[in-house]
Amino acid sequence: MYGVENFYYFVVYAGFGVYLILAAMMIFLRTQRTELLKAYHRSRRLMAIGFILCSLHLFIVFPHIDFYDYWESNRPYIDITFSYVVTILFNHTFIHLVDHDFSTLKRRILDLIGWALLAILSGLNTMSESPIYHLLLTIAAALMFPGYIILTIIRFYPRFNRQMKQVERFNLPNAYNFLLWIRHSMNLLLIVEAILLPIIFSPMILKAFFMIALMVINGYITFSFINFMRIYPKHKQLYLDKIQLVTKLEEYAAAHLADVFRIKEDTTSKKKILNEMQEGLLSMWLIENGYREPDTTISKVAQIIHTNRSYLMQYFKQKYGMSFTTRMNQLRLEDAKQLMLENKEMTMAEIAFQIGYASGSYFTHVFSIYEGVAPAKWRVEQQDNEI
């Protein structure tokens, strides 16, 4: 039994050191003080505060609780109270990264009021001598934890899905990977939070192993957070630039579309205005990676930008000096090269499907014609050049 006790206290003090290091990394991390990183800095501060509270919890509370007197010392209610406020901080961290307007002062105050209510219930429980009253207070305090987890799910996933649709629309690989990391991290946190309450009421040896797993998860989240900090400003600026461009094009198209149909019979005016309006619509289609659709044809694109097939053929010959099909293949192959370099585990069939080709063999055929080498060999050559 003493071996289990020693192991438990070793994990406690190790956890104190680990969380202190993680908090220091968040606090003293050198980053640019720019408007683009404002949301990132706020999430970083929330994580640092959460790690500090974890460290204080392990250092101040744990050593003064008798290993064999866990329940009589009212330790479960202290653990629930500490865990709840840390849960608030971590959940706000990742929801704020998805929605920069989420973590407002009002919302933080409301969540802290919920924590204060939990602390009051736990405090009353420690003073209660009635078994029935003690049981009711325990149930009330315990139900607040899963209630807040459900609230977090309601808050996070709709915001995440809206943001993911925007990123997929503008084809931003770095932003896409960043959002996937946020979702993976939030999923891990929700799993931890879901099993945290049963762990608090479990044997001490299970608590020790749970604390070890929790340190590993938080270490992964911290180092990933720091790693993404390096690319966050770039993909955030690119994301904002593309939104601004598309917004301007949509406003222009909406403002001129009525004029296009109104002067439909005027051939001279029609040619001049349609050129401007159609180029804007075509630019929007290209930005949204419409050429990746497997059923892309010149007739379909002509219909999207309100022109005819013949005009669009002439436009591509004049602007790019090539046919519509040739230009579409060029764009798809450019994307294929980027995917092969950034996602080395993707197969040719997966890349072909993602850029709009029906099969990996057809993609290989087209790539070989345009590049003079098979895509698999091209990828190997690029990797050799990097070395």
mmCIF file of C-alpha atoms in Angstrom:
data_model
loop_
_atom_site.group_PDB
_atom_site.id
_atom_site.type_symbol
_atom_site.label_atom_id
_atom_site.label_comp_id
_atom_site.label_asym_id
_atom_site.label_seq_id
_atom_site.Cartn_x
_atom_site.Cartn_y
_atom_site.Cartn_z
ATOM 1 C CA MET A 1 0.000 0.000 0.000
ATOM 2 C CA TYR A 2 2.876 2.330 0.759
ATOM 3 C CA GLY A 3 4.194 1.717 -2.764
ATOM 4 C CA VAL A 4 0.903 2.949 -4.226
ATOM 5 C CA GLU A 5 0.938 5.941 -1.900
ATOM 6 C CA ASN A 6 4.494 6.886 -2.892
ATOM 7 C CA PHE A 7 3.671 6.505 -6.574
ATOM 8 C CA TYR A 8 0.588 8.700 -6.123
ATOM 9 C CA TYR A 9 2.505 11.514 -4.450
ATOM 10 C CA PHE A 10 5.307 11.232 -7.008
ATOM 11 C CA VAL A 11 2.768 11.799 -9.786
ATOM 12 C CA VAL A 12 1.301 14.750 -7.862
ATOM 13 C CA TYR A 13 4.635 16.554 -7.509
ATOM 14 C CA ALA A 14 5.646 15.670 -11.067
ATOM 15 C CA GLY A 15 2.365 17.168 -12.247
ATOM 16 C CA PHE A 16 3.088 20.333 -10.299
ATOM 17 C CA GLY A 17 6.395 20.717 -12.139
ATOM 18 C CA VAL A 18 4.983 19.852 -15.560
ATOM 19 C CA TYR A 19 2.120 22.336 -15.321
ATOM 20 C CA LEU A 20 4.468 25.008 -14.022
ATOM 21 C CA ILE A 21 6.692 24.490 -17.086
ATOM 22 C CA LEU A 22 3.711 24.553 -19.461
ATOM 23 C CA ALA A 23 2.441 27.756 -17.851
ATOM 24 C CA ALA A 24 5.889 29.362 -18.187
ATOM 25 C CA MET A 25 6.031 28.383 -21.864
ATOM 26 C CA MET A 26 2.699 30.075 -22.464
ATOM 27 C CA ILE A 27 3.630 33.198 -20.484
ATOM 28 C CA PHE A 28 7.146 33.769 -21.812
ATOM 29 C CA LEU A 29 6.549 32.642 -25.387
ATOM 30 C CA ARG A 30 7.911 35.330 -27.720
ATOM 31 C CA THR A 31 5.332 36.343 -30.296
ATOM 32 C CA GLN A 32 4.586 39.363 -32.441
ATOM 33 C CA ARG A 33 2.260 41.983 -30.981
ATOM 34 C CA THR A 34 0.050 42.426 -34.015
ATOM 35 C CA GLU A 35 -3.686 42.756 -34.507
ATOM 36 C CA LEU A 36 -3.714 39.419 -36.340
ATOM 37 C CA LEU A 37 -2.415 37.636 -33.214
ATOM 38 C CA LYS A 38 -4.754 39.369 -30.769
ATOM 39 C CA ALA A 39 -7.141 36.402 -30.518
ATOM 40 C CA TYR A 40 -4.215 33.985 -30.303
ATOM 41 C CA HIS A 41 -2.680 35.927 -27.404
ATOM 42 C CA ARG A 42 -5.960 35.926 -25.497
ATOM 43 C CA SER A 43 -6.258 32.142 -25.853
ATOM 44 C CA ARG A 44 -2.632 31.800 -24.796
ATOM 45 C CA ARG A 45 -3.318 33.760 -21.588
ATOM 46 C CA LEU A 46 -6.353 31.621 -20.792
ATOM 47 C CA MET A 47 -4.271 28.451 -21.183
ATOM 48 C CA ALA A 48 -1.497 29.885 -18.984
ATOM 49 C CA ILE A 49 -3.963 30.704 -16.201
ATOM 50 C CA GLY A 50 -5.432 27.207 -16.479
ATOM 51 C CA PHE A 51 -1.993 25.582 -16.132
ATOM 52 C CA ILE A 52 -1.141 27.806 -13.146
ATOM 53 C CA LEU A 53 -4.343 26.734 -11.393
ATOM 54 C CA CYS A 54 -3.561 23.068 -12.105
ATOM 55 C CA SER A 55 -0.096 23.525 -10.654
ATOM 56 C CA LEU A 56 -1.385 25.304 -7.535
ATOM 57 C CA HIS A 57 -4.057 22.669 -7.075
ATOM 58 C CA LEU A 58 -1.480 19.895 -7.074
ATOM 59 C CA PHE A 59 1.083 21.738 -4.902
ATOM 60 C CA ILE A 60 -1.144 23.368 -2.279
ATOM 61 C CA VAL A 61 -4.092 21.012 -1.894
ATOM 62 C CA PHE A 62 -2.812 17.490 -2.575
ATOM 63 C CA PRO A 63 0.047 17.257 -0.049
ATOM 64 C CA HIS A 64 -2.237 18.312 2.806
ATOM 65 C CA ILE A 65 -4.850 15.622 2.162
ATOM 66 C CA ASP A 66 -4.466 12.315 3.958
ATOM 67 C CA PHE A 67 -4.047 9.542 1.378
ATOM 68 C CA TYR A 68 -6.257 7.258 3.475
ATOM 69 C CA ASP A 69 -8.780 9.929 4.429
ATOM 70 C CA TYR A 70 -9.822 11.232 1.000
ATOM 71 C CA TRP A 71 -13.567 11.272 1.587
ATOM 72 C CA GLU A 72 -13.532 12.442 5.186
ATOM 73 C CA SER A 73 -11.340 15.389 4.188
ATOM 74 C CA ASN A 74 -14.005 16.565 1.683
ATOM 75 C CA ARG A 75 -11.403 16.304 -1.024
ATOM 76 C CA PRO A 76 -13.817 15.342 -3.865
ATOM 77 C CA TYR A 77 -15.624 18.681 -3.603
ATOM 78 C CA ILE A 78 -12.361 20.599 -3.672
ATOM 79 C CA ASP A 79 -11.320 18.659 -6.801
ATOM 80 C CA ILE A 80 -14.658 19.315 -8.520
ATOM 81 C CA THR A 81 -14.434 23.038 -7.778
ATOM 82 C CA PHE A 82 -10.880 23.358 -9.111
ATOM 83 C CA SER A 83 -11.606 21.185 -12.150
ATOM 84 C CA TYR A 84 -14.676 23.193 -13.100
ATOM 85 C CA VAL A 85 -12.880 26.537 -13.296
ATOM 86 C CA VAL A 86 -9.981 24.994 -15.267
ATOM 87 C CA THR A 87 -12.537 23.468 -17.648
ATOM 88 C CA ILE A 88 -14.024 26.930 -18.219
ATOM 89 C CA LEU A 89 -10.608 28.380 -19.067
ATOM 90 C CA PHE A 90 -9.588 25.616 -21.489
ATOM 91 C CA ASN A 91 -12.956 25.493 -23.235
ATOM 92 C CA HIS A 92 -12.928 29.268 -23.705
ATOM 93 C CA THR A 93 -9.398 28.955 -25.127
ATOM 94 C CA PHE A 94 -10.421 26.840 -28.101
ATOM 95 C CA ILE A 95 -13.863 28.283 -28.757
ATOM 96 C CA HIS A 96 -12.228 31.721 -28.884
ATOM 97 C CA LEU A 97 -9.765 30.506 -31.531
ATOM 98 C CA VAL A 98 -12.718 29.556 -33.740
ATOM 99 C CA ASP A 99 -14.870 32.578 -32.930
ATOM 100 C CA HIS A 100 -12.813 35.602 -31.868
ATOM 101 C CA ASP A 101 -15.916 37.351 -30.513
ATOM 102 C CA PHE A 102 -16.929 34.477 -28.254
ATOM 103 C CA SER A 103 -14.936 35.018 -25.066
ATOM 104 C CA THR A 104 -16.575 38.278 -24.057
ATOM 105 C CA LEU A 105 -16.496 39.663 -20.522
ATOM 106 C CA LYS A 106 -20.211 38.971 -20.115
ATOM 107 C CA ARG A 107 -19.884 35.333 -21.123
ATOM 108 C CA ARG A 108 -16.870 34.799 -18.845
ATOM 109 C CA ILE A 109 -18.741 36.339 -15.927
ATOM 110 C CA LEU A 110 -21.762 34.079 -16.525
ATOM 111 C CA ASP A 111 -19.538 30.992 -16.575
ATOM 112 C CA LEU A 112 -17.752 32.103 -13.417
ATOM 113 C CA ILE A 113 -21.139 32.603 -11.731
ATOM 114 C CA GLY A 114 -21.825 28.939 -12.536
ATOM 115 C CA TRP A 115 -18.495 28.033 -10.974
ATOM 116 C CA ALA A 116 -19.305 30.106 -7.886
ATOM 117 C CA LEU A 117 -22.612 28.259 -7.538
ATOM 118 C CA LEU A 118 -20.734 24.957 -7.703
ATOM 119 C CA ALA A 119 -18.279 26.182 -5.063
ATOM 120 C CA ILE A 120 -21.180 27.177 -2.780
ATOM 121 C CA LEU A 121 -22.805 23.763 -3.190
ATOM 122 C CA SER A 122 -19.497 22.066 -2.392
ATOM 123 C CA GLY A 123 -18.995 24.294 0.631
ATOM 124 C CA LEU A 124 -22.466 23.547 1.971
ATOM 125 C CA ASN A 125 -21.766 19.870 1.454
ATOM 126 C CA THR A 126 -18.719 19.988 3.701
ATOM 127 C CA MET A 127 -20.812 21.527 6.466
ATOM 128 C CA SER A 128 -23.789 19.233 6.114
ATOM 129 C CA GLU A 129 -24.347 16.525 8.707
ATOM 130 C CA SER A 130 -27.629 15.228 7.257
ATOM 131 C CA PRO A 131 -27.091 12.206 4.942
ATOM 132 C CA ILE A 132 -30.063 13.143 2.734
ATOM 133 C CA TYR A 133 -28.994 16.775 2.499
ATOM 134 C CA HIS A 134 -25.433 15.630 1.796
ATOM 135 C CA LEU A 135 -26.634 13.314 -1.008
ATOM 136 C CA LEU A 136 -28.796 15.993 -2.652
ATOM 137 C CA LEU A 137 -25.987 18.557 -2.623
ATOM 138 C CA THR A 138 -23.563 15.988 -4.063
ATOM 139 C CA ILE A 139 -25.952 15.160 -6.920
ATOM 140 C CA ALA A 140 -26.574 18.861 -7.637
ATOM 141 C CA ALA A 141 -22.843 19.625 -7.733
ATOM 142 C CA ALA A 142 -22.099 16.546 -9.845
ATOM 143 C CA LEU A 143 -24.775 17.402 -12.445
ATOM 144 C CA MET A 144 -23.301 20.837 -13.092
ATOM 145 C CA PHE A 145 -20.204 19.295 -14.665
ATOM 146 C CA PRO A 146 -21.910 17.311 -17.452
ATOM 147 C CA GLY A 147 -24.258 20.269 -17.916
ATOM 148 C CA TYR A 148 -21.318 22.528 -18.712
ATOM 149 C CA ILE A 149 -19.857 19.920 -21.089
ATOM 150 C CA ILE A 150 -23.140 19.872 -23.039
ATOM 151 C CA LEU A 151 -23.136 23.677 -23.103
ATOM 152 C CA THR A 152 -19.579 23.621 -24.498
ATOM 153 C CA ILE A 153 -20.608 21.214 -27.272
ATOM 154 C CA ILE A 154 -23.516 23.503 -28.202
ATOM 155 C CA ARG A 155 -21.187 26.499 -28.247
ATOM 156 C CA PHE A 156 -18.224 24.990 -30.091
ATOM 157 C CA TYR A 157 -19.342 22.740 -32.938
ATOM 158 C CA PRO A 158 -21.739 25.105 -34.785
ATOM 159 C CA ARG A 159 -19.042 27.810 -34.727
ATOM 160 C CA PHE A 160 -16.424 25.306 -35.866
ATOM 161 C CA ASN A 161 -18.558 24.071 -38.768
ATOM 162 C CA ARG A 162 -19.224 27.615 -40.001
ATOM 163 C CA GLN A 163 -15.524 28.436 -39.913
ATOM 164 C CA MET A 164 -14.576 25.176 -41.631
ATOM 165 C CA LYS A 165 -16.965 25.883 -44.521
ATOM 166 C CA GLN A 166 -15.312 29.265 -45.060
ATOM 167 C CA VAL A 167 -11.817 27.754 -45.054
ATOM 168 C CA GLU A 168 -12.803 24.975 -47.472
ATOM 169 C CA ARG A 169 -14.406 27.544 -49.746
ATOM 170 C CA PHE A 170 -11.186 29.556 -50.049
ATOM 171 C CA ASN A 171 -8.848 26.519 -50.213
ATOM 172 C CA LEU A 172 -6.500 27.415 -47.343
ATOM 173 C CA PRO A 173 -4.533 24.263 -46.381
ATOM 174 C CA ASN A 174 -2.789 25.803 -43.354
ATOM 175 C CA ALA A 175 -6.018 27.235 -41.978
ATOM 176 C CA TYR A 176 -7.715 23.885 -42.609
ATOM 177 C CA ASN A 177 -5.027 22.023 -40.639
ATOM 178 C CA PHE A 178 -5.209 24.617 -37.859
ATOM 179 C CA LEU A 179 -8.976 24.109 -37.521
ATOM 180 C CA LEU A 180 -8.544 20.330 -37.515
ATOM 181 C CA TRP A 181 -6.048 20.688 -34.657
ATOM 182 C CA ILE A 182 -8.534 22.845 -32.734
ATOM 183 C CA ARG A 183 -11.236 20.203 -33.215
ATOM 184 C CA HIS A 184 -8.906 17.365 -32.176
ATOM 185 C CA SER A 185 -7.830 19.305 -29.088
ATOM 186 C CA MET A 186 -11.409 20.130 -28.139
ATOM 187 C CA ASN A 187 -12.429 16.499 -28.632
ATOM 188 C CA LEU A 188 -9.629 15.423 -26.292
ATOM 189 C CA LEU A 189 -10.695 17.990 -23.696
ATOM 190 C CA LEU A 190 -14.331 16.910 -23.867
ATOM 191 C CA ILE A 191 -13.349 13.255 -23.424
ATOM 192 C CA VAL A 192 -11.207 14.179 -20.410
ATOM 193 C CA GLU A 193 -13.990 16.314 -18.954
ATOM 194 C CA ALA A 194 -16.545 13.527 -19.489
ATOM 195 C CA ILE A 195 -14.524 10.993 -17.481
ATOM 196 C CA LEU A 196 -13.160 13.489 -14.954
ATOM 197 C CA LEU A 197 -16.120 13.225 -12.580
ATOM 198 C CA PRO A 198 -16.014 9.402 -12.321
ATOM 199 C CA ILE A 199 -12.223 9.615 -11.852
ATOM 200 C CA ILE A 200 -12.635 12.001 -8.914
ATOM 201 C CA PHE A 201 -14.753 9.380 -7.145
ATOM 202 C CA SER A 202 -12.483 6.464 -8.142
ATOM 203 C CA PRO A 203 -9.574 4.770 -6.270
ATOM 204 C CA MET A 204 -6.363 6.753 -5.850
ATOM 205 C CA ILE A 205 -4.311 4.564 -8.191
ATOM 206 C CA LEU A 206 -6.698 5.371 -11.063
ATOM 207 C CA LYS A 207 -6.378 9.056 -10.229
ATOM 208 C CA ALA A 208 -2.609 8.771 -10.542
ATOM 209 C CA PHE A 209 -2.735 7.176 -13.994
ATOM 210 C CA PHE A 210 -5.372 9.689 -15.084
ATOM 211 C CA MET A 211 -3.100 12.562 -14.029
ATOM 212 C CA ILE A 212 -0.276 11.070 -16.112
ATOM 213 C CA ALA A 213 -2.535 10.842 -19.176
ATOM 214 C CA LEU A 214 -3.715 14.387 -18.553
ATOM 215 C CA MET A 215 -0.137 15.696 -18.459
ATOM 216 C CA VAL A 216 0.620 14.011 -21.792
ATOM 217 C CA ILE A 217 -2.508 15.486 -23.421
ATOM 218 C CA ASN A 218 -1.808 18.977 -22.128
ATOM 219 C CA GLY A 219 1.805 18.713 -23.274
ATOM 220 C CA TYR A 220 0.658 17.776 -26.779
ATOM 221 C CA ILE A 221 -1.815 20.666 -26.854
ATOM 222 C CA THR A 222 0.804 23.150 -25.634
ATOM 223 C CA PHE A 223 3.504 22.205 -28.131
ATOM 224 C CA SER A 224 0.974 22.113 -30.970
ATOM 225 C CA PHE A 225 -0.286 25.532 -29.902
ATOM 226 C CA ILE A 226 3.240 26.939 -30.064
ATOM 227 C CA ASN A 227 3.913 25.279 -33.423
ATOM 228 C CA PHE A 228 0.792 26.729 -35.035
ATOM 229 C CA MET A 229 1.674 30.168 -33.687
ATOM 230 C CA ARG A 230 4.403 30.410 -36.353
ATOM 231 C CA ILE A 231 2.026 29.975 -39.293
ATOM 232 C CA TYR A 232 -1.100 31.525 -37.782
ATOM 233 C CA PRO A 233 -0.460 35.144 -38.938
ATOM 234 C CA LYS A 234 0.224 34.078 -42.532
ATOM 235 C CA HIS A 235 -2.866 31.964 -43.044
ATOM 236 C CA LYS A 236 -5.005 34.454 -41.120
ATOM 237 C CA GLN A 237 -3.909 37.301 -43.415
ATOM 238 C CA LEU A 238 -4.484 35.168 -46.517
ATOM 239 C CA TYR A 239 -7.923 34.222 -45.225
ATOM 240 C CA LEU A 240 -8.869 37.866 -44.662
ATOM 241 C CA ASP A 241 -7.526 38.902 -48.081
ATOM 242 C CA LYS A 242 -9.582 36.278 -49.867
ATOM 243 C CA ILE A 243 -12.735 37.209 -47.969
ATOM 244 C CA GLN A 244 -12.217 40.851 -48.919
ATOM 245 C CA LEU A 245 -11.686 39.973 -52.593
ATOM 246 C CA VAL A 246 -14.732 37.738 -52.824
ATOM 247 C CA THR A 247 -16.882 40.298 -51.015
ATOM 248 C CA LYS A 248 -15.894 43.002 -53.497
ATOM 249 C CA LEU A 249 -16.586 40.711 -56.453
ATOM 250 C CA GLU A 250 -19.984 39.726 -55.081
ATOM 251 C CA GLU A 251 -20.906 43.374 -54.501
ATOM 252 C CA TYR A 252 -19.785 44.261 -58.012
ATOM 253 C CA ALA A 253 -21.730 41.384 -59.575
ATOM 254 C CA ALA A 254 -24.879 42.256 -57.638
ATOM 255 C CA ALA A 255 -24.606 45.930 -58.614
ATOM 256 C CA HIS A 256 -24.129 45.267 -62.348
ATOM 257 C CA LEU A 257 -26.225 42.170 -62.980
ATOM 258 C CA ALA A 258 -29.435 44.167 -63.424
ATOM 259 C CA ASP A 259 -27.713 46.471 -65.915
ATOM 260 C CA VAL A 260 -26.542 43.469 -67.917
ATOM 261 C CA PHE A 261 -30.052 42.214 -68.546
ATOM 262 C CA ARG A 262 -31.459 45.707 -69.057
ATOM 263 C CA ILE A 263 -29.145 46.395 -72.003
ATOM 264 C CA LYS A 264 -29.391 42.894 -73.406
ATOM 265 C CA GLU A 265 -30.322 44.160 -76.884
ATOM 266 C CA ASP A 266 -27.498 46.708 -77.043
ATOM 267 C CA THR A 267 -24.617 44.694 -78.488
ATOM 268 C CA THR A 268 -21.905 47.307 -77.934
ATOM 269 C CA SER A 269 -22.821 48.017 -74.315
ATOM 270 C CA LYS A 270 -23.394 44.341 -73.629
ATOM 271 C CA LYS A 271 -19.863 43.402 -74.648
ATOM 272 C CA LYS A 272 -18.237 46.065 -72.508
ATOM 273 C CA ILE A 273 -20.205 45.458 -69.291
ATOM 274 C CA LEU A 274 -20.309 41.690 -69.585
ATOM 275 C CA ASN A 275 -16.551 41.566 -69.876
ATOM 276 C CA GLU A 276 -16.168 43.286 -66.483
ATOM 277 C CA MET A 277 -18.993 41.472 -64.732
ATOM 278 C CA GLN A 278 -18.153 38.063 -66.153
ATOM 279 C CA GLU A 279 -14.484 38.377 -65.245
ATOM 280 C CA GLY A 280 -15.538 39.073 -61.671
ATOM 281 C CA LEU A 281 -17.803 36.021 -61.581
ATOM 282 C CA LEU A 282 -15.119 33.882 -63.204
ATOM 283 C CA SER A 283 -12.577 35.082 -60.615
ATOM 284 C CA MET A 284 -14.992 34.109 -57.844
ATOM 285 C CA TRP A 285 -15.421 30.668 -59.401
ATOM 286 C CA LEU A 286 -11.660 30.180 -59.609
ATOM 287 C CA ILE A 287 -11.090 31.384 -56.012
ATOM 288 C CA GLU A 288 -13.682 28.873 -54.809
ATOM 289 C CA ASN A 289 -11.801 26.138 -56.720
ATOM 290 C CA GLY A 290 -14.733 25.411 -59.008
ATOM 291 C CA TYR A 291 -12.344 23.724 -61.407
ATOM 292 C CA ARG A 292 -11.955 20.917 -58.878
ATOM 293 C CA GLU A 293 -15.524 19.770 -59.508
ATOM 294 C CA PRO A 294 -15.405 16.471 -61.446
ATOM 295 C CA ASP A 295 -18.207 17.506 -63.826
ATOM 296 C CA THR A 296 -16.621 20.830 -64.840
ATOM 297 C CA THR A 297 -17.304 21.703 -68.490
ATOM 298 C CA ILE A 298 -17.009 24.921 -70.472
ATOM 299 C CA SER A 299 -20.790 24.981 -70.959
ATOM 300 C CA LYS A 300 -21.418 24.716 -67.217
ATOM 301 C CA VAL A 301 -18.962 27.516 -66.393
ATOM 302 C CA ALA A 302 -20.449 29.695 -69.138
ATOM 303 C CA GLN A 303 -23.856 29.259 -67.529
ATOM 304 C CA ILE A 304 -22.490 30.198 -64.100
ATOM 305 C CA ILE A 305 -21.044 33.504 -65.314
ATOM 306 C CA HIS A 306 -24.051 34.326 -67.554
ATOM 307 C CA THR A 307 -22.435 34.011 -70.949
ATOM 308 C CA ASN A 308 -22.260 31.433 -73.727
ATOM 309 C CA ARG A 309 -19.817 28.680 -74.606
ATOM 310 C CA SER A 310 -18.432 30.417 -77.677
ATOM 311 C CA TYR A 311 -17.607 33.648 -75.821
ATOM 312 C CA LEU A 312 -15.890 31.766 -73.019
ATOM 313 C CA MET A 313 -13.745 29.815 -75.486
ATOM 314 C CA GLN A 314 -12.600 33.081 -77.098
ATOM 315 C CA TYR A 315 -11.943 34.624 -73.668
ATOM 316 C CA PHE A 316 -9.575 31.812 -72.625
ATOM 317 C CA LYS A 317 -7.776 31.917 -75.978
ATOM 318 C CA GLN A 318 -7.283 35.679 -75.648
ATOM 319 C CA LYS A 319 -6.364 35.840 -71.936
ATOM 320 C CA TYR A 320 -4.353 32.651 -71.472
ATOM 321 C CA GLY A 321 -3.410 31.707 -75.027
ATOM 322 C CA MET A 322 -4.825 28.219 -74.548
ATOM 323 C CA SER A 323 -8.097 26.318 -74.506
ATOM 324 C CA PHE A 324 -10.440 26.079 -71.522
ATOM 325 C CA THR A 325 -9.577 22.403 -70.971
ATOM 326 C CA THR A 326 -5.842 23.061 -71.018
ATOM 327 C CA ARG A 327 -6.172 25.856 -68.457
ATOM 328 C CA MET A 328 -8.330 23.687 -66.168
ATOM 329 C CA ASN A 329 -5.755 20.897 -66.308
ATOM 330 C CA GLN A 330 -2.990 23.370 -65.453
ATOM 331 C CA LEU A 331 -4.866 24.598 -62.374
ATOM 332 C CA ARG A 332 -5.636 21.082 -61.218
ATOM 333 C CA LEU A 333 -2.046 19.953 -61.634
ATOM 334 C CA GLU A 334 -0.762 22.981 -59.712
ATOM 335 C CA ASP A 335 -3.024 21.997 -56.828
ATOM 336 C CA ALA A 336 -1.925 18.365 -57.183
ATOM 337 C CA LYS A 337 1.727 19.373 -56.797
ATOM 338 C CA GLN A 338 0.939 21.335 -53.661
ATOM 339 C CA LEU A 339 -0.986 18.388 -52.194
ATOM 340 C CA MET A 340 1.826 15.953 -53.001
ATOM 341 C CA LEU A 341 4.381 18.171 -51.235
ATOM 342 C CA GLU A 342 2.271 19.027 -48.182
ATOM 343 C CA ASN A 343 0.553 15.651 -47.708
ATOM 344 C CA LYS A 344 3.160 13.012 -48.442
ATOM 345 C CA GLU A 345 0.940 10.223 -47.130
ATOM 346 C CA MET A 346 -1.812 10.872 -49.721
ATOM 347 C CA THR A 347 -2.091 8.329 -52.536
ATOM 348 C CA MET A 348 -2.420 9.304 -56.196
ATOM 349 C CA ALA A 349 -6.041 8.159 -56.189
ATOM 350 C CA GLU A 350 -6.831 10.423 -53.208
ATOM 351 C CA ILE A 351 -5.128 13.386 -54.864
ATOM 352 C CA ALA A 352 -6.912 12.715 -58.136
ATOM 353 C CA PHE A 353 -10.298 12.656 -56.429
ATOM 354 C CA GLN A 354 -9.592 15.860 -54.515
ATOM 355 C CA ILE A 355 -8.639 17.878 -57.621
ATOM 356 C CA GLY A 356 -11.505 16.628 -59.781
ATOM 357 C CA TYR A 357 -10.218 13.616 -61.725
ATOM 358 C CA ALA A 358 -12.238 10.418 -61.782
ATOM 359 C CA SER A 359 -9.338 8.037 -61.129
ATOM 360 C CA GLY A 360 -5.691 7.891 -60.163
ATOM 361 C CA SER A 361 -4.741 6.343 -63.500
ATOM 362 C CA TYR A 362 -6.289 9.197 -65.494
ATOM 363 C CA PHE A 363 -4.590 11.730 -63.215
ATOM 364 C CA THR A 364 -1.253 9.994 -63.822
ATOM 365 C CA HIS A 365 -1.898 10.056 -67.575
ATOM 366 C CA VAL A 366 -2.670 13.808 -67.635
ATOM 367 C CA PHE A 367 0.221 14.658 -65.302
ATOM 368 C CA SER A 368 2.680 12.725 -67.464
ATOM 369 C CA ILE A 369 1.532 14.548 -70.613
ATOM 370 C CA TYR A 370 1.916 18.026 -69.081
ATOM 371 C CA GLU A 371 4.992 17.434 -66.909
ATOM 372 C CA GLY A 372 6.806 14.731 -68.861
ATOM 373 C CA VAL A 373 7.077 12.518 -65.759
ATOM 374 C CA ALA A 374 4.701 10.423 -63.656
ATOM 375 C CA PRO A 375 3.403 12.137 -60.487
ATOM 376 C CA ALA A 376 4.882 9.505 -58.161
ATOM 377 C CA LYS A 377 8.318 9.995 -59.692
ATOM 378 C CA TRP A 378 7.901 13.788 -59.570
ATOM 379 C CA ARG A 379 7.143 13.601 -55.842
ATOM 380 C CA VAL A 380 10.259 11.492 -55.199
ATOM 381 C CA GLU A 381 12.419 13.935 -57.166
ATOM 382 C CA GLN A 382 11.095 16.879 -55.155
ATOM 383 C CA GLN A 383 11.818 15.077 -51.896
ATOM 384 C CA ASP A 384 15.343 14.319 -53.067
ATOM 385 C CA ASN A 385 15.861 17.986 -53.933
ATOM 386 C CA GLU A 386 14.767 18.997 -50.424
ATOM 387 C CA ILE A 387 17.435 16.724 -48.954
#
